[in-house]
PDB file of C-alpha atoms in Angstrom:
ATOM      1  CA  MET A   1    -102.403  61.690 124.192  1.00  0.00           C
ATOM      2  CA  LYS A   2    -104.309  64.313 122.986  1.00  0.00           C
ATOM      3  CA  ILE A   3    -102.885  67.686 125.622  1.00  0.00           C
ATOM      4  CA  ASN A   4    -104.576  70.741 125.638  1.00  0.00           C
ATOM      5  CA  GLU A   5    -101.641  73.442 124.803  1.00  0.00           C
ATOM      6  CA  LYS A   6    -103.339  76.075 126.596  1.00  0.00           C
ATOM      7  CA  THR A   7    -103.679  74.985 129.115  1.00  0.00           C
ATOM      8  CA  LEU A   8    -100.035  73.404 129.346  1.00  0.00           C
ATOM      9  CA  VAL A   9     -98.774  76.472 128.849  1.00  0.00           C
ATOM     10  CA  SER A  10    -100.425  77.977 132.057  1.00  0.00           C
ATOM     11  CA  TYR A  11     -99.694  75.587 134.044  1.00  0.00           C
ATOM     12  CA  CYS A  12     -95.943  76.195 132.959  1.00  0.00           C
ATOM     13  CA  VAL A  13     -96.299  79.634 133.749  1.00  0.00           C
ATOM     14  CA  SER A  14     -98.471  79.644 136.601  1.00  0.00           C
ATOM     15  CA  ASN A  15     -97.606  81.333 139.643  1.00  0.00           C
ATOM     16  CA  THR A  16     -97.096  77.901 142.176  1.00  0.00           C
ATOM     17  CA  PRO A  17     -94.370  76.739 142.684  1.00  0.00           C
ATOM     18  CA  CYS A  18     -92.316  74.318 140.377  1.00  0.00           C
ATOM     19  CA  ASP A  19     -90.616  71.399 141.974  1.00  0.00           C
ATOM     20  CA  ARG A  20     -87.261  73.136 140.324  1.00  0.00           C
ATOM     21  CA  GLU A  21     -86.170  75.920 137.794  1.00  0.00           C
ATOM     22  CA  GLY A  22     -83.324  76.614 136.381  1.00  0.00           C
ATOM     23  CA  TRP A  23     -80.793  77.224 133.490  1.00  0.00           C
ATOM     24  CA  LEU A  24     -79.885  73.841 131.826  1.00  0.00           C
ATOM     25  CA  VAL A  25     -78.216  73.686 128.288  1.00  0.00           C
ATOM     26  CA  LYS A  26     -80.096  71.069 125.525  1.00  0.00           C
ATOM     27  CA  ARG A  27     -78.768  69.043 123.290  1.00  0.00           C
ATOM     28  CA  GLY A  28     -81.158  69.526 119.722  1.00  0.00           C
ATOM     29  CA  GLU A  29     -82.469  66.481 117.695  1.00  0.00           C
ATOM     30  CA  VAL A  30     -81.421  68.141 115.121  1.00  0.00           C
ATOM     31  CA  ASN A  31     -79.159  70.821 116.027  1.00  0.00           C
ATOM     32  CA  ARG A  32     -76.715  69.047 118.144  1.00  0.00           C
ATOM     33  CA  ALA A  33     -75.296  71.314 119.889  1.00  0.00           C
ATOM     34  CA  PHE A  34     -75.888  72.777 123.164  1.00  0.00           C
ATOM     35  CA  GLN A  35     -77.959  75.487 123.493  1.00  0.00           C
ATOM     36  CA  ARG A  36     -79.507  77.065 127.055  1.00  0.00           C
ATOM     37  CA  ARG A  37     -82.642  76.900 127.854  1.00  0.00           C
ATOM     38  CA  TRP A  38     -85.326  77.959 131.145  1.00  0.00           C
ATOM     39  CA  CYS A  39     -86.091  74.775 132.561  1.00  0.00           C
ATOM     40  CA  VAL A  40     -89.581  74.164 134.626  1.00  0.00           C
ATOM     41  CA  LEU A  41     -90.206  71.191 136.406  1.00  0.00           C
ATOM     42  CA  ARG A  42     -93.951  70.767 137.260  1.00  0.00           C
ATOM     43  CA  GLY A  43     -94.938  67.329 138.416  1.00  0.00           C
ATOM     44  CA  ASN A  44     -94.360  65.217 135.552  1.00  0.00           C
ATOM     45  CA  LEU A  45     -93.743  67.544 133.000  1.00  0.00           C
ATOM     46  CA  LEU A  46     -90.120  69.047 132.286  1.00  0.00           C
ATOM     47  CA  PHE A  47     -90.719  72.873 130.113  1.00  0.00           C
ATOM     48  CA  TYR A  48     -88.322  74.323 128.595  1.00  0.00           C
ATOM     49  CA  SER A  49     -88.058  78.086 127.125  1.00  0.00           C
ATOM     50  CA  GLU A  50     -84.992  79.930 125.512  1.00  0.00           C
ATOM     51  CA  ARG A  51     -85.532  82.604 128.735  1.00  0.00           C
ATOM     52  CA  GLN A  52     -86.539  83.055 131.761  1.00  0.00           C
ATOM     53  CA  GLY A  53     -89.682  84.138 132.134  1.00  0.00           C
ATOM     54  CA  ASP A  54     -91.079  83.916 128.799  1.00  0.00           C
ATOM     55  CA  ARG A  55     -95.154  83.713 128.102  1.00  0.00           C
ATOM     56  CA  GLU A  56     -94.576  80.490 126.399  1.00  0.00           C
ATOM     57  CA  PRO A  57     -92.278  77.575 126.223  1.00  0.00           C
ATOM     58  CA  LEU A  58     -90.094  76.403 123.496  1.00  0.00           C
ATOM     59  CA  GLY A  59     -91.698  72.475 124.730  1.00  0.00           C
ATOM     60  CA  VAL A  60     -92.772  70.536 127.204  1.00  0.00           C
ATOM     61  CA  ILE A  61     -90.712  66.850 128.216  1.00  0.00           C
ATOM     62  CA  ILE A  62     -94.203  64.472 129.900  1.00  0.00           C
ATOM     63  CA  LEU A  63     -91.905  62.630 131.978  1.00  0.00           C
ATOM     64  CA  GLU A  64     -93.283  59.115 131.837  1.00  0.00           C
ATOM     65  CA  GLY A  65     -91.895  55.880 130.435  1.00  0.00           C
ATOM     66  CA  CYS A  66     -88.488  56.603 131.156  1.00  0.00           C
ATOM     67  CA  THR A  67     -85.118  56.429 132.424  1.00  0.00           C
ATOM     68  CA  VAL A  68     -82.063  58.709 133.778  1.00  0.00           C
ATOM     69  CA  GLU A  69     -78.649  57.967 132.859  1.00  0.00           C
ATOM     70  CA  LEU A  70     -75.530  60.378 133.220  1.00  0.00           C
ATOM     71  CA  ALA A  71     -74.597  60.987 130.057  1.00  0.00           C
ATOM     72  CA  GLU A  72     -70.256  59.488 130.651  1.00  0.00           C
ATOM     73  CA  GLU A  73     -69.628  60.526 127.199  1.00  0.00           C
ATOM     74  CA  GLU A  74     -70.486  64.229 127.543  1.00  0.00           C
ATOM     75  CA  THR A  75     -66.999  66.336 128.757  1.00  0.00           C
ATOM     76  CA  GLU A  76     -67.744  70.139 127.859  1.00  0.00           C
ATOM     77  CA  VAL A  77     -70.945  69.394 130.967  1.00  0.00           C
ATOM     78  CA  TYR A  78     -71.780  67.875 133.726  1.00  0.00           C
ATOM     79  CA  ALA A  79     -74.903  65.783 131.845  1.00  0.00           C
ATOM     80  CA  PHE A  80     -77.696  63.205 131.620  1.00  0.00           C
ATOM     81  CA  LYS A  81     -79.841  62.212 129.362  1.00  0.00           C
ATOM     82  CA  ILE A  82     -83.691  61.248 129.368  1.00  0.00           C
ATOM     83  CA  VAL A  83     -84.603  58.093 127.592  1.00  0.00           C
ATOM     84  CA  PHE A  84     -87.461  56.527 126.462  1.00  0.00           C
ATOM     85  CA  HIS A  85     -87.458  53.662 124.571  1.00  0.00           C
ATOM     86  CA  GLY A  86     -88.436  52.241 121.463  1.00  0.00           C
ATOM     87  CA  ASP A  87     -91.221  49.929 121.000  1.00  0.00           C
ATOM     88  CA  GLY A  88     -89.182  47.209 118.902  1.00  0.00           C
ATOM     89  CA  LYS A  89     -90.225  49.704 115.791  1.00  0.00           C
ATOM     90  CA  SER A  90     -87.985  52.551 116.216  1.00  0.00           C
ATOM     91  CA  SER A  91     -85.258  53.106 118.473  1.00  0.00           C
ATOM     92  CA  GLY A  92     -87.628  55.857 121.406  1.00  0.00           C
ATOM     93  CA  ARG A  93     -86.008  59.165 121.841  1.00  0.00           C
ATOM     94  CA  VAL A  94     -82.920  60.792 124.233  1.00  0.00           C
ATOM     95  CA  TYR A  95     -82.865  64.516 125.550  1.00  0.00           C
ATOM     96  CA  THR A  96     -79.267  65.182 126.491  1.00  0.00           C
ATOM     97  CA  LEU A  97     -79.925  68.165 129.450  1.00  0.00           C
ATOM     98  CA  GLY A  98     -76.716  69.110 131.469  1.00  0.00           C
ATOM     99  CA  THR A  99     -76.061  71.319 134.008  1.00  0.00           C
ATOM    100  CA  GLN A 100     -72.276  73.380 135.240  1.00  0.00           C
ATOM    101  CA  THR A 101     -72.203  71.943 138.846  1.00  0.00           C
ATOM    102  CA  MET A 102     -72.074  67.935 139.269  1.00  0.00           C
ATOM    103  CA  GLU A 103     -74.551  68.854 142.337  1.00  0.00           C
ATOM    104  CA  ASP A 104     -77.309  71.095 139.274  1.00  0.00           C
ATOM    105  CA  LEU A 105     -76.775  67.688 137.838  1.00  0.00           C
ATOM    106  CA  GLU A 106     -77.639  65.467 140.739  1.00  0.00           C
ATOM    107  CA  ALA A 107     -80.637  67.725 141.892  1.00  0.00           C
ATOM    108  CA  TRP A 108     -82.133  67.805 138.518  1.00  0.00           C
ATOM    109  CA  MET A 109     -81.636  64.110 137.632  1.00  0.00           C
ATOM    110  CA  LYS A 110     -83.060  63.107 141.302  1.00  0.00           C
ATOM    111  CA  LEU A 111     -86.088  64.737 140.753  1.00  0.00           C
ATOM    112  CA  VAL A 112     -86.420  64.137 136.998  1.00  0.00           C
ATOM    113  CA  ALA A 113     -86.116  60.503 137.764  1.00  0.00           C
ATOM    114  CA  CYS A 114     -88.450  60.409 140.688  1.00  0.00           C
ATOM    115  CA  ALA A 115     -90.819  63.216 138.197  1.00  0.00           C
ATOM    116  CA  SER A 116     -93.212  60.142 136.944  1.00  0.00           C
ATOM    117  CA  TYR A 117     -96.597  58.941 137.959  1.00  0.00           C
ATOM    118  CA  ASP A 118     -96.171  54.953 137.707  1.00  0.00           C
ATOM    119  CA  TYR A 119     -92.926  55.978 140.752  1.00  0.00           C
ATOM    120  CA  MET A 120     -95.576  58.377 142.575  1.00  0.00           C
ATOM    121  CA  LYS A 121     -97.603  55.670 142.925  1.00  0.00           C
ATOM    122  CA  LEU A 122     -94.682  53.250 143.286  1.00  0.00           C
ATOM    123  CA  MET A 123     -94.275  54.693 146.504  1.00  0.00           C
ATOM    124  CA  VAL A 124     -98.384  55.011 147.557  1.00  0.00           C
ATOM    125  CA  VAL A 125     -97.915  50.800 147.451  1.00  0.00           C
ATOM    126  CA  GLU A 126     -94.709  51.496 149.619  1.00  0.00           C
ATOM    127  CA  LEU A 127     -95.905  53.398 152.147  1.00  0.00           C
ATOM    128  CA  GLN A 128     -99.184  52.021 152.330  1.00  0.00           C
ATOM    129  CA  GLN A 129     -97.193  48.607 152.789  1.00  0.00           C
ATOM    130  CA  GLN A 130     -95.530  50.426 156.170  1.00  0.00           C
ATOM    131  CA  LEU A 131     -98.840  52.035 157.122  1.00  0.00           C
ATOM    132  CA  VAL A 132    -100.012  48.357 157.657  1.00  0.00           C
ATOM    133  CA  GLU A 133     -97.145  46.997 159.388  1.00  0.00           C
ATOM    134  CA  LEU A 134     -96.661  49.155 162.053  1.00  0.00           C
ATOM    135  CA  GLU A 135    -100.281  48.470 163.202  1.00  0.00           C
ATOM    136  CA  GLU A 136    -100.354  45.231 163.665  1.00  0.00           C
TER     137      GLU A 136
END
């Protein structure tokens, strides 16, 4: 998939309301220590930056084809994992993110789990079926 980097950056820093933003800790793929990151969730995109207000994010996680799981093995913070399952040839990528409170953990997990286009499509179909049933 090709993504225009300038368009992505402008979407990240736009003044339009986001679904959620705040500080999370993120475990790096190379540096395994948790690092504090400012995170912004917009639709199915989770942007992360070093500081709040940075003009460009460090990275973005496209929340499609993944599952959200509680990271029970983590003891330093309240943590969850965003798991991208491999294609059989590779194991896939796992992002571990953490919060300072259980309330934040629950809120982030719920929003991230519902952020994908596939989830939204499923909700629309379900709501359309309910509407048809009500009209009968």
